[in-house]
Amino acid sequence: MDIKDISVVVDLAGERRAVRAAADLAKRLEAHLTGLSLAYDPIVPGYAVAPVPADFMISARNQALKEAETAIDAFHQIAAETGIDGEAHLVDVMAGGGLDGIVHEVRLADLVIIGEDDPDHPEPVREALTEAVLFNAGSPLLIVPRQGKTTIDPSRIMIAWDGTITASRAVRAAMPFLKMAKHVEIVLVDDGKKLPTGERLCGHLLRHGVESSIRKVPNPGKDVAKAIRQAAIDADAGIIVMGAYGHSRLLEWILGGATRGMLNDLALPVLMTH
């Protein structure tokens, strides 16, 4: 399947690296790009002992809407600079609406792009938003780091392979990128468990016209995410492809160790599926 429909979450502030990366990718793939700007409900501390004045809530809501509209203007400016015709609209997640709105917006996207949170310009509930899209939207998610490699370069791709269902789904989702790559490396991290050989994946990719190599990576520190990250840096990869592991607890997703470790310290774009 070709990537022809891309959605990107527009940061409310900062350099909006994810939008710039998404616009460049959309131009390269001749894909349609939709920017989603979120207006968040004002957060009221649970320990508040007095009712919050109505005028404060109205003012906070208006400010959130203003910031979201400003982000839409920034999206259109970046799209124009890149030379693409993109569309953008506001997604209202106020009044306790949760994140269902954004999840439904991206369900039909071939690819969703979101930026890693920037501590200098923190986005509201960015971690929860990333997890909601990753586990509930059903679309592949590509996360752009706030530093390091902030462009999406599919010429060199590293697949973190452990033979699981989530890893195989990630490979299928990444196939359009894999077919564009000049170099694909399958990395097997020694985590003390029996490793898949990687040969079957290598053969599968070859049947799709994708040549690949296999590399086994030691993990003396028992930190899978760190081992994957370092292997990608050593290989000068432009994208990491990996499955996202998580389990449900009381209807909320709890990230697995390698998944959370990767999301907490990005060095290059990571494409994940669940």
PDB file of C-alpha atoms in Angstrom:
ATOM      1  CA  MET A   1       0.000   0.000   0.000  1.00  0.00           C
ATOM      2  CA  ASP A   2       1.286   3.446  -0.895  1.00  0.00           C
ATOM      3  CA  ILE A   3       1.291   6.256   1.650  1.00  0.00           C
ATOM      4  CA  LYS A   4      -1.109   8.833   0.239  1.00  0.00           C
ATOM      5  CA  ASP A   5      -2.890  10.149   3.335  1.00  0.00           C
ATOM      6  CA  ILE A   6      -0.744  11.569   6.152  1.00  0.00           C
ATOM      7  CA  SER A   7      -1.951  13.226   9.352  1.00  0.00           C
ATOM      8  CA  VAL A   8       0.309  15.277  11.600  1.00  0.00           C
ATOM      9  CA  VAL A   9      -0.359  16.649  15.073  1.00  0.00           C
ATOM     10  CA  VAL A  10       0.578  20.332  15.000  1.00  0.00           C
ATOM     11  CA  ASP A  11       2.550  21.542  18.006  1.00  0.00           C
ATOM     12  CA  LEU A  12       1.067  24.604  19.661  1.00  0.00           C
ATOM     13  CA  ALA A  13       4.499  26.230  20.029  1.00  0.00           C
ATOM     14  CA  GLY A  14       8.181  25.707  19.308  1.00  0.00           C
ATOM     15  CA  GLU A  15       9.813  24.917  15.976  1.00  0.00           C
ATOM     16  CA  ARG A  16       7.100  22.457  14.878  1.00  0.00           C
ATOM     17  CA  ARG A  17       9.655  19.953  13.606  1.00  0.00           C
ATOM     18  CA  ALA A  18       7.008  17.267  13.107  1.00  0.00           C
ATOM     19  CA  VAL A  19       5.027  19.482  10.728  1.00  0.00           C
ATOM     20  CA  ARG A  20       8.133  20.367   8.736  1.00  0.00           C
ATOM     21  CA  ALA A  21       9.147  16.709   8.504  1.00  0.00           C
ATOM     22  CA  ALA A  22       5.609  15.686   7.538  1.00  0.00           C
ATOM     23  CA  ALA A  23       5.374  18.377   4.865  1.00  0.00           C
ATOM     24  CA  ASP A  24       8.688  17.309   3.325  1.00  0.00           C
ATOM     25  CA  LEU A  25       7.570  13.676   3.327  1.00  0.00           C
ATOM     26  CA  ALA A  26       4.165  14.497   1.839  1.00  0.00           C
ATOM     27  CA  LYS A  27       5.839  16.390  -0.993  1.00  0.00           C
ATOM     28  CA  ARG A  28       8.232  13.512  -1.680  1.00  0.00           C
ATOM     29  CA  LEU A  29       5.438  10.930  -1.693  1.00  0.00           C
ATOM     30  CA  GLU A  30       2.873  13.179  -3.400  1.00  0.00           C
ATOM     31  CA  ALA A  31       0.608  12.506  -0.440  1.00  0.00           C
ATOM     32  CA  HIS A  32      -2.198  14.536   1.093  1.00  0.00           C
ATOM     33  CA  LEU A  33      -1.288  16.124   4.424  1.00  0.00           C
ATOM     34  CA  THR A  34      -3.772  16.980   7.155  1.00  0.00           C
ATOM     35  CA  GLY A  35      -2.697  19.034  10.148  1.00  0.00           C
ATOM     36  CA  LEU A  36      -4.534  18.518  13.415  1.00  0.00           C
ATOM     37  CA  SER A  37      -4.386  21.293  15.983  1.00  0.00           C
ATOM     38  CA  LEU A  38      -5.724  20.398  19.405  1.00  0.00           C
ATOM     39  CA  ALA A  39      -7.574  22.708  21.785  1.00  0.00           C
ATOM     40  CA  TYR A  40      -7.258  21.336  25.285  1.00  0.00           C
ATOM     41  CA  ASP A  41      -9.555  21.604  28.253  1.00  0.00           C
ATOM     42  CA  PRO A  42      -8.126  23.778  31.059  1.00  0.00           C
ATOM     43  CA  ILE A  43      -6.676  21.491  33.715  1.00  0.00           C
ATOM     44  CA  VAL A  44      -8.139  22.005  37.170  1.00  0.00           C
ATOM     45  CA  PRO A  45      -6.136  20.424  40.024  1.00  0.00           C
ATOM     46  CA  GLY A  46      -8.005  17.637  41.752  1.00  0.00           C
ATOM     47  CA  TYR A  47      -7.071  19.080  45.135  1.00  0.00           C
ATOM     48  CA  ALA A  48      -8.774  22.440  44.459  1.00  0.00           C
ATOM     49  CA  VAL A  49     -10.854  23.278  47.529  1.00  0.00           C
ATOM     50  CA  ALA A  50     -12.990  25.980  45.944  1.00  0.00           C
ATOM     51  CA  PRO A  51     -14.976  26.104  42.695  1.00  0.00           C
ATOM     52  CA  VAL A  52     -13.046  27.559  39.780  1.00  0.00           C
ATOM     53  CA  PRO A  53     -14.617  30.869  38.687  1.00  0.00           C
ATOM     54  CA  ALA A  54     -16.583  30.606  35.453  1.00  0.00           C
ATOM     55  CA  ASP A  55     -14.825  33.611  33.938  1.00  0.00           C
ATOM     56  CA  PHE A  56     -11.463  31.895  34.493  1.00  0.00           C
ATOM     57  CA  MET A  57     -12.645  28.762  32.672  1.00  0.00           C
ATOM     58  CA  ILE A  58     -14.037  30.842  29.798  1.00  0.00           C
ATOM     59  CA  SER A  59     -10.807  32.814  29.530  1.00  0.00           C
ATOM     60  CA  ALA A  60      -8.715  29.631  29.584  1.00  0.00           C
ATOM     61  CA  ARG A  61     -10.906  28.037  26.925  1.00  0.00           C
ATOM     62  CA  ASN A  62     -10.634  31.083  24.674  1.00  0.00           C
ATOM     63  CA  GLN A  63      -6.855  31.083  25.117  1.00  0.00           C
ATOM     64  CA  ALA A  64      -6.673  27.400  24.170  1.00  0.00           C
ATOM     65  CA  LEU A  65      -8.735  28.034  21.046  1.00  0.00           C
ATOM     66  CA  LYS A  66      -6.531  30.998  20.130  1.00  0.00           C
ATOM     67  CA  GLU A  67      -3.363  28.894  20.467  1.00  0.00           C
ATOM     68  CA  ALA A  68      -4.886  26.145  18.335  1.00  0.00           C
ATOM     69  CA  GLU A  69      -5.845  28.624  15.610  1.00  0.00           C
ATOM     70  CA  THR A  70      -2.334  30.104  15.678  1.00  0.00           C
ATOM     71  CA  ALA A  71      -0.927  26.601  15.203  1.00  0.00           C
ATOM     72  CA  ILE A  72      -3.185  26.113  12.168  1.00  0.00           C
ATOM     73  CA  ASP A  73      -1.826  29.336  10.662  1.00  0.00           C
ATOM     74  CA  ALA A  74       1.714  28.034  11.237  1.00  0.00           C
ATOM     75  CA  PHE A  75       0.810  24.755   9.519  1.00  0.00           C
ATOM     76  CA  HIS A  76      -0.444  26.566   6.419  1.00  0.00           C
ATOM     77  CA  GLN A  77       2.700  28.697   6.329  1.00  0.00           C
ATOM     78  CA  ILE A  78       4.961  25.621   6.484  1.00  0.00           C
ATOM     79  CA  ALA A  79       2.869  23.868   3.833  1.00  0.00           C
ATOM     80  CA  ALA A  80       3.162  26.887   1.534  1.00  0.00           C
ATOM     81  CA  GLU A  81       6.922  27.109   2.088  1.00  0.00           C
ATOM     82  CA  THR A  82       7.233  23.410   1.234  1.00  0.00           C
ATOM     83  CA  GLY A  83       5.080  23.736  -1.859  1.00  0.00           C
ATOM     84  CA  ILE A  84       2.223  21.437  -0.909  1.00  0.00           C
ATOM     85  CA  ASP A  85      -1.514  21.939  -0.560  1.00  0.00           C
ATOM     86  CA  GLY A  86      -2.363  20.765   2.919  1.00  0.00           C
ATOM     87  CA  GLU A  87      -5.472  21.155   5.006  1.00  0.00           C
ATOM     88  CA  ALA A  88      -5.703  21.720   8.728  1.00  0.00           C
ATOM     89  CA  HIS A  89      -8.455  21.899  11.272  1.00  0.00           C
ATOM     90  CA  LEU A  90      -8.999  22.172  14.971  1.00  0.00           C
ATOM     91  CA  VAL A  91      -9.810  19.152  17.107  1.00  0.00           C
ATOM     92  CA  ASP A  92     -11.638  20.146  20.273  1.00  0.00           C
ATOM     93  CA  VAL A  93     -10.711  17.919  23.191  1.00  0.00           C
ATOM     94  CA  MET A  94     -12.157  20.246  25.771  1.00  0.00           C
ATOM     95  CA  ALA A  95     -14.920  19.832  28.312  1.00  0.00           C
ATOM     96  CA  GLY A  96     -13.702  16.410  29.386  1.00  0.00           C
ATOM     97  CA  GLY A  97     -13.927  14.972  25.886  1.00  0.00           C
ATOM     98  CA  GLY A  98     -10.708  13.035  26.338  1.00  0.00           C
ATOM     99  CA  LEU A  99      -8.597  12.063  23.344  1.00  0.00           C
ATOM    100  CA  ASP A 100     -11.238  10.126  21.424  1.00  0.00           C
ATOM    101  CA  GLY A 101     -11.613  12.992  18.955  1.00  0.00           C
ATOM    102  CA  ILE A 102      -8.024  12.854  17.740  1.00  0.00           C
ATOM    103  CA  VAL A 103      -8.078   9.039  17.653  1.00  0.00           C
ATOM    104  CA  HIS A 104     -11.124   9.041  15.364  1.00  0.00           C
ATOM    105  CA  GLU A 105      -9.589  11.748  13.167  1.00  0.00           C
ATOM    106  CA  VAL A 106      -6.538   9.627  12.309  1.00  0.00           C
ATOM    107  CA  ARG A 107      -8.143   6.196  11.935  1.00  0.00           C
ATOM    108  CA  LEU A 108      -8.066   6.333   8.124  1.00  0.00           C
ATOM    109  CA  ALA A 109      -4.599   7.854   7.838  1.00  0.00           C
ATOM    110  CA  ASP A 110      -1.923   5.780   6.126  1.00  0.00           C
ATOM    111  CA  LEU A 111       0.558   7.363   8.525  1.00  0.00           C
ATOM    112  CA  VAL A 112       0.305   9.567  11.613  1.00  0.00           C
ATOM    113  CA  ILE A 113       3.220  11.816  12.534  1.00  0.00           C
ATOM    114  CA  ILE A 114       3.728  13.361  15.945  1.00  0.00           C
ATOM    115  CA  GLY A 115       6.663  15.162  17.525  1.00  0.00           C
ATOM    116  CA  GLU A 116       8.537  14.173  20.646  1.00  0.00           C
ATOM    117  CA  ASP A 117       7.664  16.547  23.455  1.00  0.00           C
ATOM    118  CA  ASP A 118      10.070  19.444  23.934  1.00  0.00           C
ATOM    119  CA  PRO A 119      10.675  20.401  27.588  1.00  0.00           C
ATOM    120  CA  ASP A 120      11.318  23.992  26.482  1.00  0.00           C
ATOM    121  CA  HIS A 121       7.858  24.101  24.874  1.00  0.00           C
ATOM    122  CA  PRO A 122       5.876  21.300  26.539  1.00  0.00           C
ATOM    123  CA  GLU A 123       2.661  20.259  24.828  1.00  0.00           C
ATOM    124  CA  PRO A 124      -0.406  19.419  26.953  1.00  0.00           C
ATOM    125  CA  VAL A 125      -0.794  15.673  27.598  1.00  0.00           C
ATOM    126  CA  ARG A 126       1.664  14.800  24.794  1.00  0.00           C
ATOM    127  CA  GLU A 127       2.583  11.460  26.358  1.00  0.00           C
ATOM    128  CA  ALA A 128      -1.073  10.452  26.747  1.00  0.00           C
ATOM    129  CA  LEU A 129      -1.815  11.618  23.205  1.00  0.00           C
ATOM    130  CA  THR A 130       1.048   9.566  21.758  1.00  0.00           C
ATOM    131  CA  GLU A 131      -0.110   6.458  23.594  1.00  0.00           C
ATOM    132  CA  ALA A 132      -3.756   6.996  22.586  1.00  0.00           C
ATOM    133  CA  VAL A 133      -2.857   7.195  18.898  1.00  0.00           C
ATOM    134  CA  LEU A 134      -0.402   4.316  19.140  1.00  0.00           C
ATOM    135  CA  PHE A 135      -2.740   1.871  20.842  1.00  0.00           C
ATOM    136  CA  ASN A 136      -6.226   2.978  19.781  1.00  0.00           C
ATOM    137  CA  ALA A 137      -6.058   4.546  16.315  1.00  0.00           C
ATOM    138  CA  GLY A 138      -4.964   1.519  14.302  1.00  0.00           C
ATOM    139  CA  SER A 139      -2.696   3.629  12.075  1.00  0.00           C
ATOM    140  CA  PRO A 140       1.114   3.470  11.962  1.00  0.00           C
ATOM    141  CA  LEU A 141       2.714   6.183  14.083  1.00  0.00           C
ATOM    142  CA  LEU A 142       5.969   7.915  13.207  1.00  0.00           C
ATOM    143  CA  ILE A 143       7.506   9.956  16.012  1.00  0.00           C
ATOM    144  CA  VAL A 144       9.909  12.772  15.127  1.00  0.00           C
ATOM    145  CA  PRO A 145      12.580  13.573  17.741  1.00  0.00           C
ATOM    146  CA  ARG A 146      13.045  17.063  19.140  1.00  0.00           C
ATOM    147  CA  GLN A 147      16.792  16.871  18.476  1.00  0.00           C
ATOM    148  CA  GLY A 148      19.180  14.717  16.471  1.00  0.00           C
ATOM    149  CA  LYS A 149      17.734  13.582  13.140  1.00  0.00           C
ATOM    150  CA  THR A 150      14.507  15.536  12.784  1.00  0.00           C
ATOM    151  CA  THR A 151      13.891  14.822   9.102  1.00  0.00           C
ATOM    152  CA  ILE A 152      12.405  11.601   7.750  1.00  0.00           C
ATOM    153  CA  ASP A 153      15.035   9.840   5.646  1.00  0.00           C
ATOM    154  CA  PRO A 154      13.910   6.427   4.357  1.00  0.00           C
ATOM    155  CA  SER A 155      17.169   5.692   2.529  1.00  0.00           C
ATOM    156  CA  ARG A 156      18.615   3.790   5.506  1.00  0.00           C
ATOM    157  CA  ILE A 157      16.220   1.836   7.728  1.00  0.00           C
ATOM    158  CA  MET A 158      16.826  -0.348  10.750  1.00  0.00           C
ATOM    159  CA  ILE A 159      14.244  -2.943  11.803  1.00  0.00           C
ATOM    160  CA  ALA A 160      14.259  -3.945  15.476  1.00  0.00           C
ATOM    161  CA  TRP A 161      13.151  -7.548  15.078  1.00  0.00           C
ATOM    162  CA  ASP A 162      12.048  -9.944  17.808  1.00  0.00           C
ATOM    163  CA  GLY A 163       9.625 -12.098  15.850  1.00  0.00           C
ATOM    164  CA  THR A 164       6.527 -10.838  17.682  1.00  0.00           C
ATOM    165  CA  ILE A 165       3.157  -9.937  16.211  1.00  0.00           C
ATOM    166  CA  THR A 166       3.720  -6.242  16.865  1.00  0.00           C
ATOM    167  CA  ALA A 167       7.107  -6.337  15.129  1.00  0.00           C
ATOM    168  CA  SER A 168       5.619  -8.061  12.072  1.00  0.00           C
ATOM    169  CA  ARG A 169       2.838  -5.460  11.924  1.00  0.00           C
ATOM    170  CA  ALA A 170       5.436  -2.714  12.057  1.00  0.00           C
ATOM    171  CA  VAL A 171       7.303  -4.279   9.129  1.00  0.00           C
ATOM    172  CA  ARG A 172       4.128  -4.427   7.047  1.00  0.00           C
ATOM    173  CA  ALA A 173       3.298  -0.813   7.909  1.00  0.00           C
ATOM    174  CA  ALA A 174       6.818   0.258   6.956  1.00  0.00           C
ATOM    175  CA  MET A 175       6.859  -1.582   3.615  1.00  0.00           C
ATOM    176  CA  PRO A 176       6.401   1.610   1.522  1.00  0.00           C
ATOM    177  CA  PHE A 177       9.501   3.045   3.218  1.00  0.00           C
ATOM    178  CA  LEU A 178      11.423  -0.227   3.002  1.00  0.00           C
ATOM    179  CA  LYS A 179      10.890  -0.309  -0.759  1.00  0.00           C
ATOM    180  CA  MET A 180      12.420   3.174  -0.970  1.00  0.00           C
ATOM    181  CA  ALA A 181      15.454   2.294   1.147  1.00  0.00           C
ATOM    182  CA  LYS A 182      18.955   1.776  -0.203  1.00  0.00           C
ATOM    183  CA  HIS A 183      20.055  -0.019   2.956  1.00  0.00           C
ATOM    184  CA  VAL A 184      17.911  -2.107   5.332  1.00  0.00           C
ATOM    185  CA  GLU A 185      19.339  -3.759   8.414  1.00  0.00           C
ATOM    186  CA  ILE A 186      17.533  -6.275  10.620  1.00  0.00           C
ATOM    187  CA  VAL A 187      18.784  -5.985  14.191  1.00  0.00           C
ATOM    188  CA  LEU A 188      18.350  -8.741  16.777  1.00  0.00           C
ATOM    189  CA  VAL A 189      18.989  -7.632  20.366  1.00  0.00           C
ATOM    190  CA  ASP A 190      20.259 -10.272  22.774  1.00  0.00           C
ATOM    191  CA  ASP A 191      17.953  -9.881  25.773  1.00  0.00           C
ATOM    192  CA  GLY A 192      18.632 -13.297  27.250  1.00  0.00           C
ATOM    193  CA  LYS A 193      15.786 -14.949  25.383  1.00  0.00           C
ATOM    194  CA  LYS A 194      15.962 -17.195  22.346  1.00  0.00           C
ATOM    195  CA  LEU A 195      16.478 -14.942  19.354  1.00  0.00           C
ATOM    196  CA  PRO A 196      14.702 -15.375  16.035  1.00  0.00           C
ATOM    197  CA  THR A 197      17.216 -15.936  13.268  1.00  0.00           C
ATOM    198  CA  GLY A 198      15.945 -13.110  11.100  1.00  0.00           C
ATOM    199  CA  GLU A 199      16.348 -15.274   8.003  1.00  0.00           C
ATOM    200  CA  ARG A 200      12.600 -15.598   7.422  1.00  0.00           C
ATOM    201  CA  LEU A 201      12.159 -11.832   7.602  1.00  0.00           C
ATOM    202  CA  CYS A 202      15.095 -11.394   5.249  1.00  0.00           C
ATOM    203  CA  GLY A 203      13.437 -13.748   2.760  1.00  0.00           C
ATOM    204  CA  HIS A 204      10.066 -12.041   3.162  1.00  0.00           C
ATOM    205  CA  LEU A 205      11.590  -8.655   2.403  1.00  0.00           C
ATOM    206  CA  LEU A 206      13.435 -10.035  -0.606  1.00  0.00           C
ATOM    207  CA  ARG A 207      10.148 -11.274  -2.068  1.00  0.00           C
ATOM    208  CA  HIS A 208       9.018  -7.650  -1.892  1.00  0.00           C
ATOM    209  CA  GLY A 209      12.155  -6.530  -3.687  1.00  0.00           C
ATOM    210  CA  VAL A 210      13.886  -5.334  -0.505  1.00  0.00           C
ATOM    211  CA  GLU A 211      17.439  -6.506   0.162  1.00  0.00           C
ATOM    212  CA  SER A 212      18.504  -6.578   3.799  1.00  0.00           C
ATOM    213  CA  SER A 213      21.261  -7.695   6.134  1.00  0.00           C
ATOM    214  CA  ILE A 214      21.100  -9.171   9.639  1.00  0.00           C
ATOM    215  CA  ARG A 215      23.051  -8.006  12.681  1.00  0.00           C
ATOM    216  CA  LYS A 216      22.992  -9.366  16.220  1.00  0.00           C
ATOM    217  CA  VAL A 217      23.532  -6.791  18.941  1.00  0.00           C
ATOM    218  CA  PRO A 218      24.737  -7.605  22.469  1.00  0.00           C
ATOM    219  CA  ASN A 219      22.893  -6.074  25.389  1.00  0.00           C
ATOM    220  CA  PRO A 220      25.237  -6.142  28.394  1.00  0.00           C
ATOM    221  CA  GLY A 221      23.286  -3.444  30.211  1.00  0.00           C
ATOM    222  CA  LYS A 222      19.982  -5.287  29.748  1.00  0.00           C
ATOM    223  CA  ASP A 223      18.455  -2.131  28.281  1.00  0.00           C
ATOM    224  CA  VAL A 224      16.789  -3.135  25.014  1.00  0.00           C
ATOM    225  CA  ALA A 225      15.780   0.405  24.029  1.00  0.00           C
ATOM    226  CA  LYS A 226      19.311   1.696  24.556  1.00  0.00           C
ATOM    227  CA  ALA A 227      20.764  -1.184  22.532  1.00  0.00           C
ATOM    228  CA  ILE A 228      18.340  -0.524  19.652  1.00  0.00           C
ATOM    229  CA  ARG A 229      19.032   3.203  19.736  1.00  0.00           C
ATOM    230  CA  GLN A 230      22.809   2.744  19.694  1.00  0.00           C
ATOM    231  CA  ALA A 231      22.609   0.176  16.897  1.00  0.00           C
ATOM    232  CA  ALA A 232      20.614   2.654  14.805  1.00  0.00           C
ATOM    233  CA  ILE A 233      23.109   5.436  15.469  1.00  0.00           C
ATOM    234  CA  ASP A 234      26.032   3.155  14.577  1.00  0.00           C
ATOM    235  CA  ALA A 235      24.284   2.175  11.324  1.00  0.00           C
ATOM    236  CA  ASP A 236      23.500   5.831  10.522  1.00  0.00           C
ATOM    237  CA  ALA A 237      19.851   4.811  10.127  1.00  0.00           C
ATOM    238  CA  GLY A 238      17.239   7.366   9.146  1.00  0.00           C
ATOM    239  CA  ILE A 239      14.260   5.462  10.572  1.00  0.00           C
ATOM    240  CA  ILE A 240      13.842   2.773  13.224  1.00  0.00           C
ATOM    241  CA  VAL A 241      10.978   0.337  12.634  1.00  0.00           C
ATOM    242  CA  MET A 242       9.723  -1.504  15.705  1.00  0.00           C
ATOM    243  CA  GLY A 243       6.594  -2.892  17.280  1.00  0.00           C
ATOM    244  CA  ALA A 244       5.069  -1.180  20.295  1.00  0.00           C
ATOM    245  CA  TYR A 245       4.320  -3.402  23.245  1.00  0.00           C
ATOM    246  CA  GLY A 246       1.747  -2.568  25.865  1.00  0.00           C
ATOM    247  CA  HIS A 247      -0.940  -4.193  27.950  1.00  0.00           C
ATOM    248  CA  SER A 248      -4.304  -2.915  29.092  1.00  0.00           C
ATOM    249  CA  ARG A 249      -4.961  -2.161  32.739  1.00  0.00           C
ATOM    250  CA  LEU A 250      -8.397  -0.793  33.612  1.00  0.00           C
ATOM    251  CA  LEU A 251      -8.916   0.350  30.009  1.00  0.00           C
ATOM    252  CA  GLU A 252      -5.633   2.279  29.952  1.00  0.00           C
ATOM    253  CA  TRP A 253      -2.537   1.130  28.113  1.00  0.00           C
ATOM    254  CA  ILE A 254       0.625   0.504  30.083  1.00  0.00           C
ATOM    255  CA  LEU A 255       3.722   0.689  27.891  1.00  0.00           C
ATOM    256  CA  GLY A 256       6.258  -2.115  27.822  1.00  0.00           C
ATOM    257  CA  GLY A 257       9.806  -1.365  28.936  1.00  0.00           C
ATOM    258  CA  ALA A 258      11.483  -1.209  25.513  1.00  0.00           C
ATOM    259  CA  THR A 259       8.648   0.880  24.063  1.00  0.00           C
ATOM    260  CA  ARG A 260       8.704   3.425  26.880  1.00  0.00           C
ATOM    261  CA  GLY A 261      12.487   3.508  26.880  1.00  0.00           C
ATOM    262  CA  MET A 262      12.515   4.320  23.181  1.00  0.00           C
ATOM    263  CA  LEU A 263       9.844   7.029  23.454  1.00  0.00           C
ATOM    264  CA  ASN A 264      11.635   8.682  26.363  1.00  0.00           C
ATOM    265  CA  ASP A 265      14.898   9.221  24.479  1.00  0.00           C
ATOM    266  CA  LEU A 266      14.622   9.526  20.706  1.00  0.00           C
ATOM    267  CA  ALA A 267      17.667  10.042  18.505  1.00  0.00           C
ATOM    268  CA  LEU A 268      15.969   9.599  15.127  1.00  0.00           C
ATOM    269  CA  PRO A 269      12.447   9.042  13.771  1.00  0.00           C
ATOM    270  CA  VAL A 270      10.781   5.848  14.967  1.00  0.00           C
ATOM    271  CA  LEU A 271       7.909   4.126  13.178  1.00  0.00           C
ATOM    272  CA  MET A 272       5.755   2.067  15.534  1.00  0.00           C
ATOM    273  CA  THR A 273       2.575   0.037  15.382  1.00  0.00           C
ATOM    274  CA  HIS A 274       0.719  -1.996  17.950  1.00  0.00           C
TER     275      HIS A 274
END
